[in-house]
mmCIF file of C-alpha atoms and ligand atoms in Angstrom:
data_model
loop_
_atom_site.group_PDB
_atom_site.id
_atom_site.type_symbol
_atom_site.label_atom_id
_atom_site.label_comp_id
_atom_site.label_asym_id
_atom_site.label_seq_id
_atom_site.Cartn_x
_atom_site.Cartn_y
_atom_site.Cartn_z
ATOM 1 C CA MET A 1 51.540 99.365 165.608
ATOM 2 C CA PRO A 2 51.651 102.736 167.340
ATOM 3 C CA LYS A 3 48.379 103.854 168.888
ATOM 4 C CA ASN A 4 49.115 107.492 169.052
ATOM 5 C CA GLN A 5 46.428 109.835 167.946
ATOM 6 C CA SER A 6 46.443 110.457 164.256
ATOM 7 C CA SER A 7 48.219 113.724 163.091
ATOM 8 C CA ASP A 8 47.192 115.954 160.272
ATOM 9 C CA SER A 9 49.554 115.386 157.437
ATOM 10 C CA LEU A 10 50.085 112.070 155.599
ATOM 11 C CA VAL A 11 52.650 110.523 153.382
ATOM 12 C CA PHE A 12 51.603 108.376 150.523
ATOM 13 C CA ALA A 13 54.232 105.671 150.934
ATOM 14 C CA VAL A 14 54.875 103.008 148.285
ATOM 15 C CA ASP A 15 56.632 99.707 148.338
ATOM 16 C CA LEU A 16 57.337 99.100 144.664
ATOM 17 C CA GLY A 17 58.436 95.407 144.644
ATOM 18 C CA GLY A 18 59.117 93.306 141.530
ATOM 19 C CA THR A 19 55.994 91.136 142.381
ATOM 20 C CA HIS A 20 53.786 93.249 144.610
ATOM 21 C CA LEU A 21 52.967 96.853 144.850
ATOM 22 C CA ARG A 22 52.018 97.960 148.408
ATOM 23 C CA VAL A 23 50.799 101.498 149.174
ATOM 24 C CA ALA A 24 49.897 103.116 152.466
ATOM 25 C CA LEU A 25 48.961 106.440 154.002
ATOM 26 C CA VAL A 26 51.285 107.062 157.053
ATOM 27 C CA ASP A 27 50.756 109.852 159.465
ATOM 28 C CA ASP A 28 53.478 111.797 161.453
ATOM 29 C CA ASN A 29 53.367 109.353 164.305
ATOM 30 C CA GLY A 30 53.857 106.317 162.119
ATOM 31 C CA ASN A 31 50.222 105.233 162.095
ATOM 32 C CA ILE A 32 49.225 103.393 158.905
ATOM 33 C CA ILE A 33 45.811 105.018 158.189
ATOM 34 C CA ARG A 34 45.084 102.977 155.063
ATOM 35 C CA GLN A 35 46.960 100.334 152.895
ATOM 36 C CA LEU A 36 46.423 98.133 149.980
ATOM 37 C CA LYS A 37 48.359 95.517 148.025
ATOM 38 C CA GLN A 38 48.193 94.485 144.461
ATOM 39 C CA GLU A 39 50.336 92.842 141.775
ATOM 40 C CA THR A 40 52.991 95.060 140.252
ATOM 41 C CA PRO A 41 51.890 95.849 136.689
ATOM 42 C CA LYS A 42 53.899 93.911 134.129
ATOM 43 C CA GLY A 43 54.998 95.574 130.998
ATOM 44 C CA ASP A 44 57.758 97.239 129.148
ATOM 45 C CA SER A 45 56.429 100.777 129.878
ATOM 46 C CA ALA A 46 56.904 102.733 133.119
ATOM 47 C CA ASP A 47 53.535 104.405 132.360
ATOM 48 C CA CYS A 48 51.748 101.251 133.671
ATOM 49 C CA ILE A 49 53.474 101.691 137.016
ATOM 50 C CA VAL A 50 52.802 105.501 137.107
ATOM 51 C CA ASN A 51 49.111 104.799 136.300
ATOM 52 C CA ALA A 52 48.756 102.157 139.007
ATOM 53 C CA LEU A 53 50.370 104.431 141.668
ATOM 54 C CA ALA A 54 48.202 107.428 140.622
ATOM 55 C CA ASN A 55 45.040 105.289 140.664
ATOM 56 C CA ALA A 56 45.815 103.913 144.050
ATOM 57 C CA ALA A 57 46.473 107.483 145.391
ATOM 58 C CA GLU A 58 43.357 108.939 143.784
ATOM 59 C CA GLN A 59 41.012 106.378 145.300
ATOM 60 C CA TRP A 60 41.476 107.663 148.788
ATOM 61 C CA THR A 61 39.684 110.891 147.992
ATOM 62 C CA GLU A 62 38.655 111.801 151.545
ATOM 63 C CA ASP A 63 42.306 111.900 152.692
ATOM 64 C CA ARG A 64 43.673 113.541 149.614
ATOM 65 C CA GLU A 65 44.007 117.054 151.059
ATOM 66 C CA ARG A 66 46.178 115.735 153.933
ATOM 67 C CA VAL A 67 48.725 114.059 151.733
ATOM 68 C CA VAL A 68 51.899 116.188 151.641
ATOM 69 C CA ALA A 69 54.338 113.918 149.848
ATOM 70 C CA VAL A 70 54.717 110.670 147.865
ATOM 71 C CA SER A 71 57.721 108.369 148.995
ATOM 72 C CA ILE A 72 58.578 105.358 147.062
ATOM 73 C CA MET A 73 61.022 102.552 147.830
ATOM 74 C CA VAL A 74 62.360 100.240 145.087
ATOM 75 C CA PRO A 75 64.550 97.150 145.142
ATOM 76 C CA GLY A 76 67.534 98.651 143.430
ATOM 77 C CA ALA A 77 70.176 101.337 143.238
ATOM 78 C CA VAL A 78 68.609 104.858 143.162
ATOM 79 C CA ASP A 79 69.857 108.451 142.902
ATOM 80 C CA SER A 80 67.713 109.867 145.781
ATOM 81 C CA ASP A 81 68.611 113.470 144.973
ATOM 82 C CA LYS A 82 67.210 113.215 141.461
ATOM 83 C CA ALA A 83 64.681 110.481 142.368
ATOM 84 C CA VAL A 84 65.926 108.330 139.532
ATOM 85 C CA VAL A 85 66.202 104.432 139.568
ATOM 86 C CA LEU A 86 69.737 103.637 138.456
ATOM 87 C CA GLN A 87 69.484 99.822 138.578
ATOM 88 C CA ALA A 88 66.640 97.480 139.307
ATOM 89 C CA PRO A 89 66.653 94.011 137.855
ATOM 90 C CA ASN A 90 63.026 93.330 138.724
ATOM 91 C CA LEU A 91 61.770 96.627 137.378
ATOM 92 C CA PRO A 92 63.830 97.338 134.324
ATOM 93 C CA CYS A 93 61.286 99.671 132.824
ATOM 94 C CA LEU A 94 61.933 102.194 135.546
ATOM 95 C CA VAL A 95 65.684 102.484 135.018
ATOM 96 C CA ASN A 96 66.547 106.124 134.136
ATOM 97 C CA PHE A 97 62.803 106.883 133.794
ATOM 98 C CA GLY A 98 61.645 110.355 135.173
ATOM 99 C CA LEU A 99 59.426 108.784 137.904
ATOM 100 C CA LYS A 100 59.687 111.866 140.014
ATOM 101 C CA ALA A 101 58.435 114.249 137.281
ATOM 102 C CA ALA A 102 55.707 111.815 136.052
ATOM 103 C CA LEU A 103 54.225 111.344 139.534
ATOM 104 C CA GLN A 104 54.559 114.969 140.554
ATOM 105 C CA GLN A 105 52.675 115.957 137.559
ATOM 106 C CA ARG A 106 49.918 113.401 138.167
ATOM 107 C CA LEU A 107 49.606 113.847 141.963
ATOM 108 C CA GLY A 108 50.896 117.421 142.564
ATOM 109 C CA ARG A 109 52.988 116.497 145.496
ATOM 110 C CA PRO A 110 56.800 116.289 146.063
ATOM 111 C CA VAL A 111 58.113 112.818 145.249
ATOM 112 C CA PHE A 112 60.900 111.004 147.078
ATOM 113 C CA LEU A 113 62.666 107.812 146.064
ATOM 114 C CA GLU A 114 64.732 105.347 148.165
ATOM 115 C CA ASN A 115 66.327 101.988 148.021
ATOM 116 C CA ASP A 116 64.144 99.483 149.877
ATOM 117 C CA ALA A 117 66.777 98.232 152.393
ATOM 118 C CA ASN A 118 67.647 101.923 153.184
ATOM 119 C CA ALA A 119 63.952 102.662 153.865
ATOM 120 C CA ALA A 120 63.610 99.544 156.073
ATOM 121 C CA VAL A 121 66.520 100.594 158.323
ATOM 122 C CA VAL A 122 65.009 104.049 158.747
ATOM 123 C CA GLY A 123 61.710 102.405 159.641
ATOM 124 C CA GLU A 124 63.321 100.142 162.292
ATOM 125 C CA MET A 125 65.095 103.154 163.786
ATOM 126 C CA TRP A 126 61.980 105.249 163.902
ATOM 127 C CA LEU A 127 59.476 102.621 165.303
ATOM 128 C CA GLY A 128 61.168 99.237 165.461
ATOM 129 C CA ALA A 129 63.984 97.271 167.080
ATOM 130 C CA ALA A 130 66.569 100.207 166.806
ATOM 131 C CA ARG A 131 64.362 102.932 168.450
ATOM 132 C CA GLY A 132 66.676 105.436 170.128
ATOM 133 C CA CYS A 133 69.849 104.223 168.505
ATOM 134 C CA ARG A 134 72.031 106.376 166.439
ATOM 135 C CA ASP A 135 74.493 103.793 164.740
ATOM 136 C CA VAL A 136 72.367 101.183 163.192
ATOM 137 C CA MET A 137 72.802 98.460 160.530
ATOM 138 C CA SER A 138 70.174 96.307 159.044
ATOM 139 C CA ILE A 139 70.369 93.111 157.023
ATOM 140 C CA THR A 140 67.407 91.907 154.988
ATOM 141 C CA LEU A 141 67.571 88.169 154.371
ATOM 142 C CA GLY A 142 65.122 87.573 151.538
ATOM 143 C CA THR A 143 65.569 86.208 148.024
ATOM 144 C CA GLY A 144 68.750 88.165 148.075
ATOM 145 C CA VAL A 145 70.521 90.011 150.924
ATOM 146 C CA GLY A 146 70.160 93.759 151.360
ATOM 147 C CA GLY A 147 71.545 96.137 153.890
ATOM 148 C CA GLY A 148 71.061 99.563 155.300
ATOM 149 C CA VAL A 149 73.432 101.713 157.363
ATOM 150 C CA ILE A 150 72.613 104.665 159.746
ATOM 151 C CA LEU A 151 75.511 106.556 161.125
ATOM 152 C CA ASP A 152 75.014 109.208 163.750
ATOM 153 C CA GLY A 153 71.300 109.238 163.119
ATOM 154 C CA LYS A 154 71.565 109.754 159.388
ATOM 155 C CA LEU A 155 71.034 107.275 156.482
ATOM 156 C CA TRP A 156 74.384 106.553 154.834
ATOM 157 C CA ARG A 157 73.866 106.192 151.057
ATOM 158 C CA GLY A 158 77.568 106.299 150.193
ATOM 159 C CA SER A 159 79.304 108.669 147.748
ATOM 160 C CA HIS A 160 77.604 106.993 144.694
ATOM 161 C CA GLY A 161 74.263 105.918 146.129
ATOM 162 C CA SER A 162 75.408 102.249 146.682
ATOM 163 C CA GLY A 163 76.246 102.164 150.472
ATOM 164 C CA GLY A 164 75.152 99.307 152.561
ATOM 165 C CA GLU A 165 75.269 96.520 150.023
ATOM 166 C CA ILE A 166 76.306 93.959 152.596
ATOM 167 C CA GLY A 167 74.873 91.103 150.581
ATOM 168 C CA HIS A 168 77.652 91.536 147.996
ATOM 169 C CA THR A 169 80.626 91.509 150.335
ATOM 170 C CA THR A 170 82.773 88.502 149.831
ATOM 171 C CA VAL A 171 82.690 85.764 152.498
ATOM 172 C CA ASP A 172 83.994 82.788 150.530
ATOM 173 C CA PRO A 173 86.352 83.537 147.553
ATOM 174 C CA PHE A 174 86.901 79.902 146.904
ATOM 175 C CA SER A 175 83.401 78.699 146.514
ATOM 176 C CA GLY A 176 83.330 79.217 142.766
ATOM 177 C CA LEU A 177 79.693 80.347 142.995
ATOM 178 C CA LYS A 178 78.833 83.236 140.817
ATOM 179 C CA CYS A 179 76.552 85.965 142.145
ATOM 180 C CA LYS A 180 74.219 88.005 139.913
ATOM 181 C CA CYS A 181 76.233 91.103 140.749
ATOM 182 C CA GLY A 182 79.175 89.454 138.832
ATOM 183 C CA ASN A 183 81.371 88.712 141.835
ATOM 184 C CA THR A 184 81.869 85.161 143.347
ATOM 185 C CA GLY A 185 81.387 84.085 146.960
ATOM 186 C CA CYS A 186 79.034 86.974 148.020
ATOM 187 C CA LEU A 187 77.279 86.636 151.349
ATOM 188 C CA GLU A 188 73.930 86.555 149.445
ATOM 189 C CA LEU A 189 74.939 83.174 147.992
ATOM 190 C CA PHE A 190 74.968 81.643 151.567
ATOM 191 C CA ALA A 191 72.536 83.594 153.649
ATOM 192 C CA SER A 192 69.401 84.123 151.621
ATOM 193 C CA ALA A 193 66.230 82.112 150.998
ATOM 194 C CA THR A 194 67.659 81.173 147.626
ATOM 195 C CA ALA A 195 70.825 79.893 149.320
ATOM 196 C CA ILE A 196 68.830 77.665 151.699
ATOM 197 C CA VAL A 197 67.216 75.930 148.697
ATOM 198 C CA ARG A 198 70.573 75.682 146.798
ATOM 199 C CA MET A 199 72.502 74.390 149.774
ATOM 200 C CA THR A 200 69.861 71.832 150.485
ATOM 201 C CA ARG A 201 69.617 70.578 146.862
ATOM 202 C CA GLU A 202 73.373 70.225 146.634
ATOM 203 C CA SER A 203 73.498 68.031 149.696
ATOM 204 C CA LEU A 204 70.534 65.819 149.197
ATOM 205 C CA SER A 205 72.441 62.833 148.022
ATOM 206 C CA LEU A 206 74.610 62.908 151.187
ATOM 207 C CA PHE A 207 71.537 62.662 153.319
ATOM 208 C CA PRO A 208 69.362 59.833 151.653
ATOM 209 C CA ASP A 209 67.144 59.604 154.814
ATOM 210 C CA SER A 210 66.197 63.178 154.726
ATOM 211 C CA THR A 211 62.547 63.941 154.195
ATOM 212 C CA LEU A 212 63.635 66.738 151.961
ATOM 213 C CA ASN A 213 64.421 64.130 149.292
ATOM 214 C CA GLN A 214 60.575 63.674 148.848
ATOM 215 C CA VAL A 215 59.426 67.268 148.465
ATOM 216 C CA GLU A 216 59.731 70.224 146.223
ATOM 217 C CA LEU A 217 62.247 72.431 148.001
ATOM 218 C CA THR A 218 61.490 75.818 149.271
ATOM 219 C CA ALA A 219 63.138 77.742 152.173
ATOM 220 C CA GLU A 220 60.076 77.309 154.260
ATOM 221 C CA ARG A 221 60.033 73.527 153.834
ATOM 222 C CA VAL A 222 63.716 73.285 154.791
ATOM 223 C CA TYR A 223 62.876 75.283 157.893
ATOM 224 C CA GLU A 224 60.018 73.076 158.809
ATOM 225 C CA ALA A 225 62.141 69.954 158.387
ATOM 226 C CA GLY A 226 64.929 71.519 160.570
ATOM 227 C CA ARG A 227 62.371 72.282 163.266
ATOM 228 C CA ASP A 228 61.401 68.593 163.117
ATOM 229 C CA GLY A 229 65.063 67.577 163.547
ATOM 230 C CA ASP A 230 66.000 66.845 159.950
ATOM 231 C CA THR A 231 69.820 66.525 159.955
ATOM 232 C CA LEU A 232 70.193 67.962 156.445
ATOM 233 C CA ALA A 233 68.117 70.971 157.206
ATOM 234 C CA LEU A 234 69.879 71.600 160.454
ATOM 235 C CA GLU A 235 73.288 71.396 158.653
ATOM 236 C CA VAL A 236 72.061 73.848 155.973
ATOM 237 C CA PHE A 237 71.047 76.330 158.587
ATOM 238 C CA LYS A 238 74.250 75.991 160.449
ATOM 239 C CA ARG A 239 76.103 76.861 157.222
ATOM 240 C CA PHE A 240 73.705 79.822 156.786
ATOM 241 C CA GLY A 241 74.481 81.002 160.267
ATOM 242 C CA MET A 242 78.252 80.604 159.838
ATOM 243 C CA TYR A 243 78.395 82.779 156.766
ATOM 244 C CA LEU A 244 76.006 85.276 158.223
ATOM 245 C CA GLY A 245 78.174 85.495 161.333
ATOM 246 C CA ILE A 246 81.252 85.987 159.291
ATOM 247 C CA GLY A 247 79.599 88.929 157.514
ATOM 248 C CA LEU A 248 78.315 90.328 160.742
ATOM 249 C CA ALA A 249 81.726 90.131 162.410
ATOM 250 C CA ASN A 250 83.275 92.056 159.420
ATOM 251 C CA LEU A 251 80.684 94.721 159.811
ATOM 252 C CA ILE A 252 81.034 94.978 163.561
ATOM 253 C CA ASN A 253 84.818 95.580 163.242
ATOM 254 C CA LEU A 254 84.220 98.081 160.365
ATOM 255 C CA ILE A 255 81.356 100.120 161.831
ATOM 256 C CA ASP A 256 80.934 99.270 165.474
ATOM 257 C CA PRO A 257 77.231 99.810 165.507
ATOM 258 C CA GLN A 258 74.950 99.844 168.463
ATOM 259 C CA ILE A 259 72.612 97.364 166.924
ATOM 260 C CA ILE A 260 72.360 95.145 163.938
ATOM 261 C CA VAL A 261 68.693 94.470 162.912
ATOM 262 C CA ILE A 262 68.027 91.158 161.147
ATOM 263 C CA THR A 263 64.867 91.230 158.907
ATOM 264 C CA GLY A 264 63.445 89.591 155.831
ATOM 265 C CA GLY A 265 61.633 86.179 155.181
ATOM 266 C CA ALA A 266 64.635 84.037 155.754
ATOM 267 C CA ALA A 267 65.091 85.601 159.205
ATOM 268 C CA ASN A 268 62.168 83.340 160.208
ATOM 269 C CA GLY A 269 64.803 80.575 160.515
ATOM 270 C CA TRP A 270 66.304 82.513 163.399
ATOM 271 C CA ASP A 271 66.055 79.666 165.939
ATOM 272 C CA LEU A 272 68.031 77.425 163.548
ATOM 273 C CA PHE A 273 70.849 79.813 162.516
ATOM 274 C CA ALA A 274 71.220 82.297 165.387
ATOM 275 C CA GLY A 275 73.386 80.041 167.558
ATOM 276 C CA GLU A 276 76.048 79.544 164.855
ATOM 277 C CA MET A 277 75.756 83.206 163.870
ATOM 278 C CA HIS A 278 76.581 84.314 167.394
ATOM 279 C CA ARG A 279 79.335 81.832 167.732
ATOM 280 C CA GLN A 280 81.111 83.180 164.554
ATOM 281 C CA VAL A 281 80.634 86.829 165.787
ATOM 282 C CA GLU A 282 82.222 85.890 169.110
ATOM 283 C CA GLU A 283 85.096 84.167 167.437
ATOM 284 C CA ARG A 284 85.775 86.809 164.771
ATOM 285 C CA ALA A 285 84.794 90.301 165.981
ATOM 286 C CA PHE A 286 86.941 92.313 168.378
ATOM 287 C CA ARG A 287 86.225 90.854 171.753
ATOM 288 C CA THR A 288 85.986 94.305 173.348
ATOM 289 C CA ILE A 289 82.866 95.194 171.290
ATOM 290 C CA SER A 290 81.328 91.943 170.028
ATOM 291 C CA HIS A 291 79.294 91.451 173.400
ATOM 292 C CA GLN A 292 78.113 95.049 173.216
ATOM 293 C CA VAL A 293 76.736 95.071 169.723
ATOM 294 C CA LYS A 294 73.137 93.945 169.901
ATOM 295 C CA ILE A 295 71.967 91.609 167.186
ATOM 296 C CA ALA A 296 68.191 91.554 167.131
ATOM 297 C CA ARG A 297 65.273 90.629 164.974
ATOM 298 C CA ALA A 298 63.335 93.332 163.322
ATOM 299 C CA GLU A 299 60.063 94.542 164.839
ATOM 300 C CA CYS A 300 58.258 96.383 162.007
ATOM 301 C CA GLY A 301 57.850 93.340 159.878
ATOM 302 C CA ASP A 302 56.781 93.950 156.311
ATOM 303 C CA ASN A 303 55.988 97.573 157.164
ATOM 304 C CA ALA A 304 59.455 98.702 157.922
ATOM 305 C CA GLY A 305 60.131 99.990 154.412
ATOM 306 C CA LEU A 306 56.803 101.777 154.092
ATOM 307 C CA LEU A 307 57.323 103.551 157.533
ATOM 308 C CA GLY A 308 60.874 104.324 156.634
ATOM 309 C CA ALA A 309 59.870 105.845 153.333
ATOM 310 C CA ALA A 310 57.353 107.926 155.032
ATOM 311 C CA ARG A 311 59.779 109.014 157.646
ATOM 312 C CA LEU A 312 62.430 110.079 155.031
ATOM 313 C CA ALA A 313 59.776 112.230 153.249
ATOM 314 C CA GLN A 314 58.697 113.853 156.555
ATOM 315 C CA THR A 315 62.301 114.584 157.482
ATOM 316 C CA ALA A 316 63.062 116.063 153.943
ATOM 317 C CA LEU A 317 59.951 118.222 154.057
ATOM 318 C CA ALA A 318 60.838 119.453 157.556
ATOM 319 C CA GLY A 319 64.233 120.415 156.249
ATOM 320 C CA PHE A 320 62.674 122.457 153.414
ATOM 321 C CA SER A 321 60.351 124.431 155.751
HETATM 322 ZN ZN1 ZN B 401 77.070 89.643 144.707
#
């Protein structure tokens, strides 16, 4: 966490996840002044979410005057210009809802909206592993696989707000596995926490001596077993690394970034999958560049998105002034 002296203006940054809602006050130097986490309100109505956000913002009364903007990140496709959620499987009540107008009315501040993976890559470029870089990609290995792209210092959202969806590029067209996006063989099906559990379950009968036959499977348990030398777990993480490496090699040949930042809960298995990941990149990406592209773990942890959301609002406001 930066230790710079706190500056005057603050952004009320929101990580609006399907399960948890995290809010923070972030200053111009990236210091998180206050933060809290609660469960995301469940319900069919977006009003519950608007109320929860407004209540969280209003409780920090002593800092209220310093707040210059509200910046929200959501796990889904957004129209950032209109601040409208276009698609969010975990927050269906927000789709096409006028979140910007509702919050602007309640809080009297400009409201910005961004996809969570896009916010995370901005956070890592501002204060994390990609500090000082201009061409950056990030891959979030969580329940699914997200991605963010920065080209020449600017977030690349694509022509239709859907840029950077690395998790839904095809890495195995013959697998027959159906992805929730409708495609088959997406990277997300092989390099996510969900994939670790599925690949383990499918191979249990081939490894009768594995301790994983005796436990309820989670990605963390498979990782722990791998660390203890379990052959099945090591095989699963090798496959994970192989598909991830294929995906990264494709990206490197397409974008030629300075750095690819790997983040998300499943990135904790780094020591078990990185070797195969690097091997695939070396084998498949252009040799002239594969050694120059840095592949690194994220440094901002869970706060990357909150920091990135704050940075995007700061930048937008500076552009208006
Ligand atoms: Zn997909």
